[in-house]
XYZ file of C-alpha atoms in Angstrom:
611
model
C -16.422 -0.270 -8.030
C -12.961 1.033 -8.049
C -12.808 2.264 -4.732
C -13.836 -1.606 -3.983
C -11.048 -3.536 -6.184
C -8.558 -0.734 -4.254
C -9.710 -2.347 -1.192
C -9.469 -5.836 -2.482
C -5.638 -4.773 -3.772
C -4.664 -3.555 -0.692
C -5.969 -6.604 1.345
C -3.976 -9.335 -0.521
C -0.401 -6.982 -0.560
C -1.111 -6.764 3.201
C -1.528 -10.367 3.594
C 1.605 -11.140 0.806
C 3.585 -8.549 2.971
C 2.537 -10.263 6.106
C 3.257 -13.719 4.773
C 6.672 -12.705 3.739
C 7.709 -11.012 6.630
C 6.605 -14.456 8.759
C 8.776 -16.436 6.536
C 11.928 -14.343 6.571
C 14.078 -16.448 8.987
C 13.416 -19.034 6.449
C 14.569 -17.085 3.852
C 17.769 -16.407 5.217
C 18.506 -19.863 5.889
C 17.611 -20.766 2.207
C 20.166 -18.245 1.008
C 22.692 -19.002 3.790
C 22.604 -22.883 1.887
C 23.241 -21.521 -1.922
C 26.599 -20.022 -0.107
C 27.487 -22.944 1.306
C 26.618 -25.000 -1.499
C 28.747 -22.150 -4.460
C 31.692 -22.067 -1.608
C 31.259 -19.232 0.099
C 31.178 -20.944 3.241
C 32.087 -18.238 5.804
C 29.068 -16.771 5.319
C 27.328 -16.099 8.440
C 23.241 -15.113 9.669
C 23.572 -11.739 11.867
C 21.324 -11.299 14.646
C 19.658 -8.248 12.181
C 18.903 -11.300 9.161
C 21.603 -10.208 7.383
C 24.238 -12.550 5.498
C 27.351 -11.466 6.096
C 31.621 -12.419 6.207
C 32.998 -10.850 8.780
C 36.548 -11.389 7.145
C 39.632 -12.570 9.135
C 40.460 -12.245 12.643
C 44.752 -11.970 11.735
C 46.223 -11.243 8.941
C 47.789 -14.461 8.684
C 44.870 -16.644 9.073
C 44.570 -19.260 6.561
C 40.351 -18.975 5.304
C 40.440 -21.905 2.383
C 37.026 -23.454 2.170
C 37.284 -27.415 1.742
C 33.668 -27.961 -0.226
C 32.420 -31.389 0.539
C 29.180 -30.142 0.436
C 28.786 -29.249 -3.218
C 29.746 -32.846 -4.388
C 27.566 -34.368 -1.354
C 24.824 -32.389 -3.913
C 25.877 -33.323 -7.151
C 25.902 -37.224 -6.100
C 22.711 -37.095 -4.782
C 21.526 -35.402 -8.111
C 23.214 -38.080 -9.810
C 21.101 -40.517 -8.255
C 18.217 -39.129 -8.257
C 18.097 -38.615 -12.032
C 17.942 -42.245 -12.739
C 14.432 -42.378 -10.446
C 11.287 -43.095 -13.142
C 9.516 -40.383 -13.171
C 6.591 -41.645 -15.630
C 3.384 -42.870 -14.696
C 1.371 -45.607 -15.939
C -2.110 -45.319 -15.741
C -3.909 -48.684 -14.728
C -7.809 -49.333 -15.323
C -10.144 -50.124 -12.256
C -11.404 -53.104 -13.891
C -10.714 -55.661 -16.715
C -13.846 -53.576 -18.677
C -12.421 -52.978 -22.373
C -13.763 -49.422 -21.944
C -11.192 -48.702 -18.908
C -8.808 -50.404 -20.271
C -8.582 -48.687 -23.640
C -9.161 -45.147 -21.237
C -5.991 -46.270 -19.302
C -4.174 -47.157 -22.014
C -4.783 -43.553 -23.737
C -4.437 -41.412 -20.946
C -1.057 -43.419 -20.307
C 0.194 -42.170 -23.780
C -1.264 -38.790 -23.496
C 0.824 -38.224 -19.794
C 4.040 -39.915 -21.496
C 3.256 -36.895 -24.584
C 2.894 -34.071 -21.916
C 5.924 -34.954 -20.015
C 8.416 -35.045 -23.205
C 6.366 -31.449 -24.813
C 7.456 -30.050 -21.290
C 10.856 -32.169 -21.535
C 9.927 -33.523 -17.910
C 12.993 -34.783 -17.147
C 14.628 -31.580 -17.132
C 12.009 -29.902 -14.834
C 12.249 -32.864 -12.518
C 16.400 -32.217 -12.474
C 15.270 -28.441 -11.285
C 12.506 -29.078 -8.878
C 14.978 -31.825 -7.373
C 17.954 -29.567 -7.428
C 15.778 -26.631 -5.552
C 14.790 -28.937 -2.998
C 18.227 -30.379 -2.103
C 19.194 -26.483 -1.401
C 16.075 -24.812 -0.224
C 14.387 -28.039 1.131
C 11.397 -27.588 -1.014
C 9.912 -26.884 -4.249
C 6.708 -27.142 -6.329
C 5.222 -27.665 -9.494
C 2.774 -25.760 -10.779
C 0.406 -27.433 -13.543
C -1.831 -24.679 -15.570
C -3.411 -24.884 -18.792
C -2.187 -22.202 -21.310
C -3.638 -20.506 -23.970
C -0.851 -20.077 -26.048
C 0.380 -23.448 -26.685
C -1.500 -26.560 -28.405
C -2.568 -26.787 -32.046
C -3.279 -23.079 -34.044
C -7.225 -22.723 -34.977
C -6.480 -19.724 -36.364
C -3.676 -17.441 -36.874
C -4.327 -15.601 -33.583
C -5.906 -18.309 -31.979
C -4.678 -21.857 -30.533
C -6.812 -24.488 -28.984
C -4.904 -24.312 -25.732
C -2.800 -27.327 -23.692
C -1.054 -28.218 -20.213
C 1.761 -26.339 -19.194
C 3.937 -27.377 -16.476
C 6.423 -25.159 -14.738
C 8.752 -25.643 -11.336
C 8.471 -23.134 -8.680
C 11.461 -22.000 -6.071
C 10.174 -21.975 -2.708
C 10.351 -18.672 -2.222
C 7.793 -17.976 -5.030
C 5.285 -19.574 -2.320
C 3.638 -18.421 0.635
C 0.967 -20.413 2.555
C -1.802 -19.178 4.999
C -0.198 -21.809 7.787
C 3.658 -22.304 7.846
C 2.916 -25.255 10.143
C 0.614 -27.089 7.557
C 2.645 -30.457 6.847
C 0.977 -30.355 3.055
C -1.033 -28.574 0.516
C -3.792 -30.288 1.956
C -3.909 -28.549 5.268
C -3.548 -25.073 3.409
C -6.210 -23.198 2.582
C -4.944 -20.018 1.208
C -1.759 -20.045 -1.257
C 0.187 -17.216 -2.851
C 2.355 -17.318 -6.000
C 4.649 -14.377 -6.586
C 6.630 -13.683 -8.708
C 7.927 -11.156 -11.211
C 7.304 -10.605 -14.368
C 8.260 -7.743 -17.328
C 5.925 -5.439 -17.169
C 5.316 -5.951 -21.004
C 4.466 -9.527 -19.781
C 2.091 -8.808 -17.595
C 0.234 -6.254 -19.799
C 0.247 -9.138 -22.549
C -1.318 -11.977 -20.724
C -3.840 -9.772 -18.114
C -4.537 -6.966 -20.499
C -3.995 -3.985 -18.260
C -1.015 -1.406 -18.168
C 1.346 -1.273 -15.312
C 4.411 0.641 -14.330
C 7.705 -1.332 -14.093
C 9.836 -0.781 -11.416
C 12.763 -2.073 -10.159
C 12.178 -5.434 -8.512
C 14.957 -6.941 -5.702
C 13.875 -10.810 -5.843
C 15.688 -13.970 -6.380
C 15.541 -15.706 -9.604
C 16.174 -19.456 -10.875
C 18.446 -18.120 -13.249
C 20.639 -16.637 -10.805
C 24.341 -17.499 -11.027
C 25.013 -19.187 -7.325
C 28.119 -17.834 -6.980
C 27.449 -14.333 -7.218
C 28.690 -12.860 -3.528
C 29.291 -10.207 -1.768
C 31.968 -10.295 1.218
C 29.366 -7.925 3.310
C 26.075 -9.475 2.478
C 26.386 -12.786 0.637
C 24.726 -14.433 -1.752
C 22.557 -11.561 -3.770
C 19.237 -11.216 -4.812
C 18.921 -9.987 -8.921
C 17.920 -6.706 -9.434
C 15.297 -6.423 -12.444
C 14.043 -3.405 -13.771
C 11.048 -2.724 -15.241
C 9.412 -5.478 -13.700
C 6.359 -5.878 -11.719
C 5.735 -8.640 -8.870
C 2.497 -10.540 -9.658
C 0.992 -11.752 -6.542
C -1.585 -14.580 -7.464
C -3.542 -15.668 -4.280
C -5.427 -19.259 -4.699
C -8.282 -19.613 -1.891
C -9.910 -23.119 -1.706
C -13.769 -23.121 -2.122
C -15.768 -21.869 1.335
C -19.327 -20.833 1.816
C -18.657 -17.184 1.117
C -17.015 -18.788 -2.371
C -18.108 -22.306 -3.111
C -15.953 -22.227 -6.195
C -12.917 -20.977 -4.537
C -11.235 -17.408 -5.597
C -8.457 -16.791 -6.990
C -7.147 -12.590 -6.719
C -4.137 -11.810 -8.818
C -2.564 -8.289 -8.229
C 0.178 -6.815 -9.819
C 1.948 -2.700 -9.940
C -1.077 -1.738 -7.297
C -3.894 -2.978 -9.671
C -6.559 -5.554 -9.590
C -5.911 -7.975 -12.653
C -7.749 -10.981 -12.099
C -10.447 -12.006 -9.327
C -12.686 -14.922 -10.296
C -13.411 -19.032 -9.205
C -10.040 -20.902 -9.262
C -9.936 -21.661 -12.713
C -8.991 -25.265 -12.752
C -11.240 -28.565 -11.680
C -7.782 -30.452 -10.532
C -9.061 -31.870 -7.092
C -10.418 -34.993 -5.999
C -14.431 -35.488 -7.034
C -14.253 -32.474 -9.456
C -13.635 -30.382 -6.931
C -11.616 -27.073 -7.680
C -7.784 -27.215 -5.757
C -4.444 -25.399 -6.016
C -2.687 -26.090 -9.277
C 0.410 -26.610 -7.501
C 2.469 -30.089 -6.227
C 5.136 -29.905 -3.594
C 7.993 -31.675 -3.752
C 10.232 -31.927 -0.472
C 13.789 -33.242 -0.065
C 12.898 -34.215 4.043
C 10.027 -33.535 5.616
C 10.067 -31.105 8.454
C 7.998 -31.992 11.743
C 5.144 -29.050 11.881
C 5.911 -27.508 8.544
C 5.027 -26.896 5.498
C 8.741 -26.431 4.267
C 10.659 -29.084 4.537
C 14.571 -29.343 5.095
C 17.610 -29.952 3.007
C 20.552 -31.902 3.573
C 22.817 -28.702 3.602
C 21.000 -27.475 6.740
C 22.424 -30.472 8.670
C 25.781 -30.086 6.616
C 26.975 -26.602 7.476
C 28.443 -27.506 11.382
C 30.353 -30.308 9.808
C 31.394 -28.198 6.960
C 32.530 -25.179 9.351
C 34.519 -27.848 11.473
C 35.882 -29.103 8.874
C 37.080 -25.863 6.947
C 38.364 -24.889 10.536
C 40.577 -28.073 11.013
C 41.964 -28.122 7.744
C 43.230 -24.490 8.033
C 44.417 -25.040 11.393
C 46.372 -27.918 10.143
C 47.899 -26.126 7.452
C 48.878 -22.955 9.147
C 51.015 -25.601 12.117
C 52.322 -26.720 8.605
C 53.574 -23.432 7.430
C 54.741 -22.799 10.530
C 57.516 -26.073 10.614
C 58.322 -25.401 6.752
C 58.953 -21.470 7.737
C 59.979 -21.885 10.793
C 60.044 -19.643 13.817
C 62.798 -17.267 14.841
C 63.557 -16.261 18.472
C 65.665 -13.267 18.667
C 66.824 -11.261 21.844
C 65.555 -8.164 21.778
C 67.897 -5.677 20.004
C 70.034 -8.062 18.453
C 68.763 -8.155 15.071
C 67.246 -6.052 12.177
C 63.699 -6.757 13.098
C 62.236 -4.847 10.281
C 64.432 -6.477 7.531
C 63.738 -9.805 8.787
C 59.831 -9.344 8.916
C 59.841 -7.840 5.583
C 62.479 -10.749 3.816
C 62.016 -13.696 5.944
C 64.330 -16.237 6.289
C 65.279 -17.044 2.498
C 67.720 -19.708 1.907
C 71.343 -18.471 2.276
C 70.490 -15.119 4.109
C 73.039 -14.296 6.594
C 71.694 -13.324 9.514
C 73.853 -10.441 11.515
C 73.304 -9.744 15.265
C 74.566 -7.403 17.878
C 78.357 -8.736 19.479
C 77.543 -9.523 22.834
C 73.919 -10.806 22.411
C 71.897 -14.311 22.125
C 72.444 -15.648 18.732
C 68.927 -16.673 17.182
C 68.019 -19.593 17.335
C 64.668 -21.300 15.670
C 61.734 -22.333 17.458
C 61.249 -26.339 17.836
C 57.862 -26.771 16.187
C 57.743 -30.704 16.852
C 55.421 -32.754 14.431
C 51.831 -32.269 13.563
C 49.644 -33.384 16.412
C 47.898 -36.794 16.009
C 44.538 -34.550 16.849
C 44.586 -32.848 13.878
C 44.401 -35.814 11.770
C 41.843 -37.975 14.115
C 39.469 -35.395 14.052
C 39.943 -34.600 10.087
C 38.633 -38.446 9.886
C 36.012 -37.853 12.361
C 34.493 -35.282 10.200
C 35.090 -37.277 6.949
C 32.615 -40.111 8.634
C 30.716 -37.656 9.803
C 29.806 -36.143 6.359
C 28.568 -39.617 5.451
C 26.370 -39.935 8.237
C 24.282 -36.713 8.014
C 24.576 -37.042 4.210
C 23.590 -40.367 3.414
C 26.261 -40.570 0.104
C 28.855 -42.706 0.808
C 32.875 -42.754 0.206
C 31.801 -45.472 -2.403
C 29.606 -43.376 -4.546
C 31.805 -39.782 -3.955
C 34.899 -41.046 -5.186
C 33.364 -43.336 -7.722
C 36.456 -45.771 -6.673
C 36.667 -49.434 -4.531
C 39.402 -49.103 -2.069
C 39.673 -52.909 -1.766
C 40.482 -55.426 -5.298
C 38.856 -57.639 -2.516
C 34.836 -56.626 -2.401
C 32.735 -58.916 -4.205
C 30.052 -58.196 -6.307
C 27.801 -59.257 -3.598
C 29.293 -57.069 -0.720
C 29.189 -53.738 -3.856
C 25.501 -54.548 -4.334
C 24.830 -54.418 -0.617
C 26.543 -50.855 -0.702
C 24.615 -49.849 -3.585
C 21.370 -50.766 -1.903
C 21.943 -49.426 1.626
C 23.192 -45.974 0.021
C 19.598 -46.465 -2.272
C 17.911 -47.285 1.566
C 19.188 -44.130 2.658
C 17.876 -42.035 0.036
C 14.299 -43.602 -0.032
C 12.289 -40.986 1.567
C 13.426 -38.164 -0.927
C 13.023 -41.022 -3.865
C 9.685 -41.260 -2.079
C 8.611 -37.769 -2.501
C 9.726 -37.017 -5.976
C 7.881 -40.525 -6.856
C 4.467 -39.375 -5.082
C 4.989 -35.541 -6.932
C 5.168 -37.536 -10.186
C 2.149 -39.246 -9.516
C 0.132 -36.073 -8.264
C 1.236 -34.207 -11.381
C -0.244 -37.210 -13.751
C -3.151 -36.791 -11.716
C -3.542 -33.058 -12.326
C -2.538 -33.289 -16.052
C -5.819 -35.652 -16.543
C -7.803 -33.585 -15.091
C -7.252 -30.709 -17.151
C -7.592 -32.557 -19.970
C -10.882 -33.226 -18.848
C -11.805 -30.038 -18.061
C -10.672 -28.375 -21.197
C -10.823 -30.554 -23.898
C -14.668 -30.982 -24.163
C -13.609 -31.155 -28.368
C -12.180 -32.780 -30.634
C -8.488 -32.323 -30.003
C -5.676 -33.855 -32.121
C -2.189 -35.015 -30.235
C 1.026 -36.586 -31.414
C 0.860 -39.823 -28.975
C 3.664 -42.161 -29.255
C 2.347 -45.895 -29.059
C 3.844 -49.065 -27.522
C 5.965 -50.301 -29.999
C 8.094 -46.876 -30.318
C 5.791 -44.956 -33.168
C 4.266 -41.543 -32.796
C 0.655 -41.041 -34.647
C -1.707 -37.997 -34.414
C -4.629 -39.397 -32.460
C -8.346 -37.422 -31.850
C -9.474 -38.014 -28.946
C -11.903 -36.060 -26.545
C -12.655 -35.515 -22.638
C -14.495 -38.636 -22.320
C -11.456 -40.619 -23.611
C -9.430 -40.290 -20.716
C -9.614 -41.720 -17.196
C -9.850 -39.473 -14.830
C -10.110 -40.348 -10.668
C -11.026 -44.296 -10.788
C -7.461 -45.205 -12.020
C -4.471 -46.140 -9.660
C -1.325 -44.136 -10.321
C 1.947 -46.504 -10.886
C 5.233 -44.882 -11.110
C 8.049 -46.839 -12.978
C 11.516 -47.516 -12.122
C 10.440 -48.483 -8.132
C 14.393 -48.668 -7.844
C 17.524 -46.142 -8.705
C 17.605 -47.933 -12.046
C 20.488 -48.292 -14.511
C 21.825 -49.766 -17.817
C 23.889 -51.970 -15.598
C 21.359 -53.001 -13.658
C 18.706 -54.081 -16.088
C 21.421 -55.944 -18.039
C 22.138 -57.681 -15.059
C 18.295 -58.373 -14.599
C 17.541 -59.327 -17.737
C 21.005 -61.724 -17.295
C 18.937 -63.245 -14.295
C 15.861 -63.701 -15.977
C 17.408 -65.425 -18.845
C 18.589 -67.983 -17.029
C 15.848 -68.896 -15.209
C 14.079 -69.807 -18.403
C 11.429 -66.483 -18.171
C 11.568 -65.829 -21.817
C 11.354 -69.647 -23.080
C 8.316 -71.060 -24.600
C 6.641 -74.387 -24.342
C 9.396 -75.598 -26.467
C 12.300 -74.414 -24.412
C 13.682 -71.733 -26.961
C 12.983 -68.226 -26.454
C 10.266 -66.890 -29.336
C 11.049 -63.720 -31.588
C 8.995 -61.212 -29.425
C 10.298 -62.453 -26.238
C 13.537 -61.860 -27.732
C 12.926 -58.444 -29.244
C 11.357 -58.199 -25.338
C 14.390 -58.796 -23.883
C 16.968 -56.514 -25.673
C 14.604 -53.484 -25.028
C 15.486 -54.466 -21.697
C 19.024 -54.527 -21.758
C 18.919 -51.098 -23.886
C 19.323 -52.317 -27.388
C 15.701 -51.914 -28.512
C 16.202 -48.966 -31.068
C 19.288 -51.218 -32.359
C 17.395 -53.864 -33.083
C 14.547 -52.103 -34.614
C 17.581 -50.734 -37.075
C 18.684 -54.186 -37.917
C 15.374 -56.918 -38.076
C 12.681 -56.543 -40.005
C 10.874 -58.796 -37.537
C 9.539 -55.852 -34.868
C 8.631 -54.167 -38.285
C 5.962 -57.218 -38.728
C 5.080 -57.009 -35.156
C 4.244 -53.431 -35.549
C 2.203 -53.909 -38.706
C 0.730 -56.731 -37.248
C -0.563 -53.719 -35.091
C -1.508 -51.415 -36.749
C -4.200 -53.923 -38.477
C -5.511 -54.444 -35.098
C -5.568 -51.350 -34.491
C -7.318 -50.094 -37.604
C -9.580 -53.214 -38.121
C -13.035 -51.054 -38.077
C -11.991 -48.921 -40.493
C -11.082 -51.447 -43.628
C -10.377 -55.044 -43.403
C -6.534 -55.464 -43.707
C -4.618 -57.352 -46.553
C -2.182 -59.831 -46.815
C 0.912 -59.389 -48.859
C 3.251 -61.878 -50.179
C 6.215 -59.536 -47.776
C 4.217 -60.650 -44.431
C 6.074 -63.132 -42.091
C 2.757 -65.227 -41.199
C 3.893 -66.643 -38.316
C 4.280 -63.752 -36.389
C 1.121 -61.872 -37.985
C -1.037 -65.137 -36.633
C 0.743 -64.735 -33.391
C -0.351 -60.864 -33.232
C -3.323 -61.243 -34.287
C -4.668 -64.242 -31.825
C -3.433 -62.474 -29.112
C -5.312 -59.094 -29.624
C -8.733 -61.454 -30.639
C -8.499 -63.266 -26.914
C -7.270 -60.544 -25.344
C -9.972 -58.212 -22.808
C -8.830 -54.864 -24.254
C -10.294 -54.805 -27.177
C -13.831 -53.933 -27.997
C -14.722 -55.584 -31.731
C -18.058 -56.027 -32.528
C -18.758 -59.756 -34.114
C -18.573 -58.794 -37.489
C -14.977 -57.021 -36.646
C -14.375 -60.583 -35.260
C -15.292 -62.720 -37.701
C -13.058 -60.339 -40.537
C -10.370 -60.476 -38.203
C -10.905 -64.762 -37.701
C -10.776 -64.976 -41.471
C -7.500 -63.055 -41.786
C -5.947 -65.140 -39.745
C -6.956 -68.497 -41.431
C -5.956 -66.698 -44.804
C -2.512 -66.178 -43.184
C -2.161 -69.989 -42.276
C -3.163 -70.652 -45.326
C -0.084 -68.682 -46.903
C 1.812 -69.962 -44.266
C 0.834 -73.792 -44.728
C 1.554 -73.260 -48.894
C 4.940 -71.739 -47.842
C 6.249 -74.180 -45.836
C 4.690 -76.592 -48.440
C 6.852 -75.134 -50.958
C 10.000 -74.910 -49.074
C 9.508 -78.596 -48.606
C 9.382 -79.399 -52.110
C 12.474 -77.353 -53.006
C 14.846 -79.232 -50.466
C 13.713 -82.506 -51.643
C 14.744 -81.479 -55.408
């Protein structure tokens, strides 16, 4: 037996090793865009792999670096960070069944993504795949998190976690997705405390050379750039995913770590499409890559126009330092040359020379070629080509008191055009991830499970639920926010609407929910919910809906009727519900007590204005 998981050990470090070593190239080219992108941007590949600076050619030279790359990045995170990243789950059909499903499993993915604060992984995965060109999420279920059932013991939950490319290593490096892979590594290290602690067996730490997400970008070295961290006492955990085959109908998954066998079982997790077992893993790409499973980043395509760039500049400024210095011709003999080399030419020196000789005279520099300032443009436009950010959104500025508001929006929505097909691809991760959070849930919580679940009007609850309340594959994934949204924006929208009459009734005013509708548009919902009491009815109006089966609910003197009928009439029509007749007829009766209320109100309110 041991001589077999030896074996087994030695197989998957071969294949990681062999993996690795057919990836290097890319490796290099990954690092060679976290120099560019920190500022060390004379950084160069050497024919041996190796990142290196190969310092000036004169003494003189002028080496500034001019970054346009870095805020090329940081605009493009910008943008991206107002792309809706939740999902909405929508039923298959108008059944009250799917609907309340849909509705649920809605809430639960909206729960997962703010326990995992969502927005902040989606900044890193987005932020890895601008540099490296890709990155990944990887959606487990963890043993150590959820609700305790003992002291030692919780009851388990979703974890979601971003891997750097470099963590992963596919079978086929010309795969365009996940789906044409059908072998996956994960590697990555761990404390060797760690490891002993979640796979029960001992290893040896060691000192472990890898990269690291917490790594400082600017850490560089002038002879091999950008540097790996050095950990110690750390072990590299190399988890190998297979998808299911005839030899393994239920997939494998190997995990090795410090030269020993700890795991080798089925892939643990029923995240595929038909219950089928998959890779617990969703790749996220900044632009796709013909023939490979990596894509490409911006900075690739940036680096040429950076080194020109860098290059012109520095020319440019050392033909200005030249004119402001100035250049002295002397006949040979005539002068001190080792004084003047040493002292220059400070204002005031007196210059002696040999009787008899050429006096010095200063070199006529001219002006600054037009050719230094043509091209400096050229390569200005040229960084908004390849980039796709404009001059508009860089500088945050309008160069003309002239552009309408029409001609801005235009410039808005081209520069949103341009970005679409990275939008595109952290939309459709978003989506996969929702899909693979589901189906965990399904998997693993067969029991009774308590959540915190926040509901539609704002308010959290703790809600039981179990696998059969959520909706699993028959449900189409809906990511909000299709656009680079804004505050701005949805004012404006809402502006629109307003005037069209959208939010008017029959009547031609605009009713107290359509209202309360409308500033949660614009942004001002939790302000509002501060300052009327009216959302408060519409929530308890709600909330007796809601928990109609379990007692019949009461009217209180405090209740705005009008709005409590309104509520109510609209969750008795409406499909989603599922009330039996007798829940009907309770709820039909509390409504006719509330117009009763409502009819001796308004009776009495008469009667006082008339005395």
């Amino acid at each position: 037996m041991r001589k077999k998981n030896n074996d087994l050990v030695k197989e998957v470090m071969t294949d990681y090793r062999n993996r690795k070593e057919a990836r290097k190239s890319l490796e290099t080219g990954w690092l060679l865009n976290a120099n560019f992108y920190s500022g060390n941007q004379y950084a160069e590949i050497m024919p041996n792999g190796e990142i290196r600076d190969n310092g000036k050619d004169y003494y003189w030279q002028s080496r500034e670096v001019f970054n346009h790359i870095a805020p090329i990045i940081e605009t493009r995170l910008a943008k991206f960070a107002g792309v809706g990243v939740g999902v909405t789950v929508r039923p298959a059909t108008g059944d009250a069944s799917d609907v309340n499903a849909a509705k649920f499993s809605t809430a639960l993915l909206r729960s997962v993504q703010e326990e995992n604060d969502f927005k902040k992984l989606t900044r890193e995965a987005i932020f890895w795949a601008e540099i490296c060109g890709t990155s990944f999420y990887k959606v487990s279920w963890s043993n150590d998190k959820g609700a305790f059932l003992s002291p030692t013991l919780r009851e388990g939950d979703v974890e979601v976690t971003v891997c750097p490319p470099y963590e992963i290593y596919p079978d086929n490096l010309s795969a365009r997705d996940l789906s044409e892979v059908k072998s996956l590594i994960h590697a990555k290290a761990y404390p060797a405390s760690v490891v002993e602690e979640l796979w029960q067996v001992k290893v040896k730490g060691e000192e472990v050379d890898v990269l690291s997400p917490e790594m400082p970008l600017n850490r560089y070295n002038g002879r091999t750039g950008m540097l790996p961290e050095v950990k110690k006492d750390y072990v590299v955990v190399v988890e190998r995913y297979s998808l299911p085959d005839k030899q393994h109908p239920e997939g494998r998954l190997t995990v090795v770590g410090g030269n020993k066998l700890l795991y080798d079982g089925v892939l643990p997790y029923i995240n595929g499409k038909n219950g089928e077992r998959g890779f617990p893993f969703v790749r996220q790409t900044c632009l796709e890559k013909p023939a490979s499973f990596f894509g490409t980043g911006i900075i690739d395509r940036l680096i040429p126009v950076q080194r020109a760039y860098n290059a012109i500049k520095n020319r440019k400024h050392e033909y200005l330092n030249r004119m402001a210095m100035g250049i002295l011709m002397v006949e040979d003999g005539s002068v001190d040359v080792d004084s003047l080399q040493e002292e220059g030419l400070a204002p005031g020196k007196v210059v002696i020379y040999r009787q008899g000789s050429n006096v010095p005279v200063m070199l006529n520099m001219g002006g600054v070629p037009n050719e230094f300032y043509e091209e400096e443009n050229r390569l200005l436009s040229e960084f908004v080509t390849v980039s796709g950010v404009s001059d508009f959104l860089t500088s945050s500025t309008i160069s003309s008191s002239n552009v309408s508001g029409v001609a801005l929006n235009l410039i808005i929505e081209q520069d949103n055009n341009r970005l679409s097909i990275t939008i595109g691809s952290i939309k459709n991760a978003s989506r996969e991830l929702g899909r693979q959070v589901l189906r965990l849930y399904k998997q693993f919580a067969s029991d009774l499970r308590l959540k915190r679940i926040s509901g539609e009007n704002g308010e959290t609850e703790m809600k039981s639920f179990t696998a059969n309340d959520i909706t699993g594959d028959d449900i189409v994934f809906d990511v909000e926010s299709e656009t680079v949204d804004s505050i701005t924006t949805r004012k404006a929208m809402a502006e629109d609407l307003l005037r069209l009459g959208v939010f008017n009734d029959e009547n031609g005013k605009i009713s107290d929910t359509a209202r309360l509708k409308l500033l949660e548009i614009m942004g001002f919902g939790n302000w509002e919910n501060a300052l009327s009491t009216k959302e408060l009815h519409v929530k308890k109006a709600d909330r007796e809906n809601i928990n109609l089966k379990k007692k019949a609910p009461e009217i209180q003197d405090t209740d705005d009727h009008s709005l409590h009928i309104e509520e109510h009439i609209r969750y008795l029509i409406s499909e989603e519900n599922d009330l039996s007749q007798q829940d009907r007829k309770t709820l039909s009766e509390h409504i006719r007590r509330h117009r009763v209320y409502l009819r001796l109100t308004n009776e009495a309110d008469a009667l006082n204005q008339n005395t």
